[in-house]
Tab-separated table of C-alpha atoms in Angstrom:
chain	number	residue	atom	x	y	z
A	34	GLY	CA	15.948	-19.232	13.799
A	35	PHE	CA	18.765	-18.436	11.844
A	36	ALA	CA	16.972	-16.118	8.726
A	37	PHE	CA	15.022	-14.059	11.497
A	38	GLU	CA	18.579	-13.232	13.145
A	39	GLY	CA	20.148	-12.360	9.974
A	40	LEU	CA	17.081	-10.478	9.102
A	41	PHE	CA	17.092	-8.488	12.815
A	42	SER	CA	21.010	-7.707	12.009
A	43	PHE	CA	19.818	-6.469	8.930
A	44	PHE	CA	17.480	-3.472	10.683
A	45	ARG	CA	19.982	-3.152	13.411
A	46	ASN	CA	23.175	-2.034	11.445
A	47	GLU	CA	21.600	-0.804	7.935
A	48	ALA	CA	20.253	2.304	7.503
A	49	ASN	CA	19.443	1.185	3.943
A	50	ALA	CA	17.387	-1.756	5.662
A	51	TRP	CA	14.991	1.273	7.357
A	52	ILE	CA	14.594	3.474	3.859
A	53	HIS	CA	13.536	0.099	2.206
A	54	LEU	CA	10.601	-0.579	4.969
A	55	ALA	CA	9.406	3.070	4.586
A	56	SER	CA	9.496	2.277	0.610
A	57	THR	CA	7.720	-0.444	0.854
A	58	LEU	CA	4.479	0.836	3.422
A	59	ILE	CA	4.761	3.610	0.963
A	60	VAL	CA	4.136	1.210	-1.733
A	61	ALA	CA	1.748	-0.909	0.517
A	62	ALA	CA	-0.169	2.239	1.383
A	63	LEU	CA	-0.577	3.719	-2.210
A	64	SER	CA	-1.519	-0.112	-3.747
A	65	LEU	CA	-4.718	0.237	-1.033
A	66	TYR	CA	-5.693	3.997	-1.910
A	67	CYS	CA	-5.974	3.016	-5.915
A	68	LYS	CA	-7.000	0.092	-5.018
A	69	LEU	CA	-5.192	-1.935	-7.698
A	70	SER	CA	-5.973	-5.058	-9.271
A	71	SER	CA	-4.506	-8.538	-8.424
A	72	ASN	CA	-2.147	-8.302	-11.060
A	73	GLU	CA	-1.135	-5.319	-10.146
A	74	ILE	CA	-0.446	-6.289	-6.630
A	75	VAL	CA	0.955	-9.223	-7.649
A	76	SER	CA	3.754	-7.341	-10.079
A	77	LEU	CA	4.251	-4.940	-6.912
A	78	VAL	CA	4.922	-7.595	-4.491
A	79	ILE	CA	7.275	-9.401	-6.976
A	80	VAL	CA	9.614	-6.549	-7.704
A	81	THR	CA	9.963	-5.270	-4.040
A	82	GLY	CA	10.557	-8.369	-3.093
A	83	PHE	CA	12.969	-8.110	-5.647
A	84	VAL	CA	14.770	-5.126	-4.057
A	85	TRP	CA	14.837	-6.817	-0.761
A	86	VAL	CA	16.604	-9.795	-1.616
A	87	ALA	CA	18.948	-7.663	-3.893
A	88	GLU	CA	19.544	-5.424	-0.854
A	89	LEU	CA	20.072	-8.433	1.450
A	90	PHE	CA	22.676	-10.282	-0.878
A	91	ASN	CA	24.422	-7.048	-1.135
A	92	THR	CA	24.928	-6.229	2.446
A	93	ALA	CA	26.220	-10.021	2.802
A	94	ILE	CA	28.502	-9.471	0.014
A	95	GLU	CA	30.015	-6.309	1.463
A	96	ARG	CA	30.525	-8.301	4.865
A	97	VAL	CA	32.117	-10.811	3.418
A	98	MET	CA	34.434	-8.759	1.335
A	99	ASP	CA	35.590	-6.961	4.635
A	100	PHE	CA	36.148	-10.274	6.694
A	101	VAL	CA	38.425	-11.547	3.755
A	102	SER	CA	40.049	-7.967	3.560
A	103	ALA	CA	40.066	-5.034	5.829
A	104	GLN	CA	42.321	-3.024	3.413
A	105	ARG	CA	41.358	-1.483	0.231
A	106	HIS	CA	41.943	-3.817	-2.702
A	107	PRO	CA	40.694	-3.254	-5.930
A	108	GLY	CA	39.394	-6.374	-6.638
A	109	ILE	CA	37.139	-6.349	-3.715
A	110	LYS	CA	35.715	-2.769	-4.797
A	111	ILE	CA	34.752	-4.483	-7.892
A	112	ILE	CA	32.845	-7.096	-6.180
A	113	LYS	CA	30.957	-4.418	-3.961
A	114	ASP	CA	30.181	-2.146	-6.749
A	115	LEU	CA	28.625	-4.958	-8.879
A	116	ALA	CA	26.580	-5.681	-5.587
A	117	ALA	CA	25.595	-2.489	-5.456
A	118	GLY	CA	24.640	-2.226	-9.076
A	119	ALA	CA	22.549	-4.996	-8.407
A	120	VAL	CA	20.744	-3.300	-5.884
A	121	LEU	CA	20.068	0.266	-8.163
A	122	LEU	CA	18.829	-1.909	-11.281
A	123	ALA	CA	16.456	-4.004	-8.842
A	124	ALA	CA	15.096	-0.542	-7.580
A	125	VAL	CA	15.164	1.201	-10.750
A	126	THR	CA	12.908	-1.499	-11.991
A	127	ALA	CA	10.917	-1.441	-8.857
A	128	VAL	CA	10.121	2.411	-9.932
A	129	ILE	CA	9.665	1.883	-13.058
A	130	THR	CA	7.093	-0.937	-12.357
A	131	GLY	CA	5.549	1.207	-9.683
A	132	ALA	CA	5.542	4.271	-12.126
A	133	ILE	CA	3.620	2.558	-15.163
A	134	ILE	CA	0.879	1.278	-12.043
A	135	PHE	CA	0.209	4.270	-10.097
A	136	ILE	CA	0.947	7.208	-12.380
A	137	PRO	CA	-2.674	6.177	-14.868
A	138	LYS	CA	-4.637	6.105	-11.117
A	139	LEU	CA	-3.123	8.789	-9.677
A	140	PHE	CA	-3.114	11.618	-12.196
């Protein structure tokens, strides 16, 4: 139950959750349209899940740091920046994977 509460909170409070959901739905629709192989679908599921997990951890880390100190602190900034960097790396990995899979099928 706590896990679902966390996910519901994520969607209620984080605009990025809706961006990730829209991206996930677009990838799912393109996957159906392009009739991908099972290996291609598995690759997309893995990288998509990687982005979701990174964003959830990033949100959790940001909340913990806000709880630790409401004031700006250079050490907390670095921690938040590292967590955001992890999301960026996951997203870039997903985009590259998607491009490798979808570009040859669409063009």
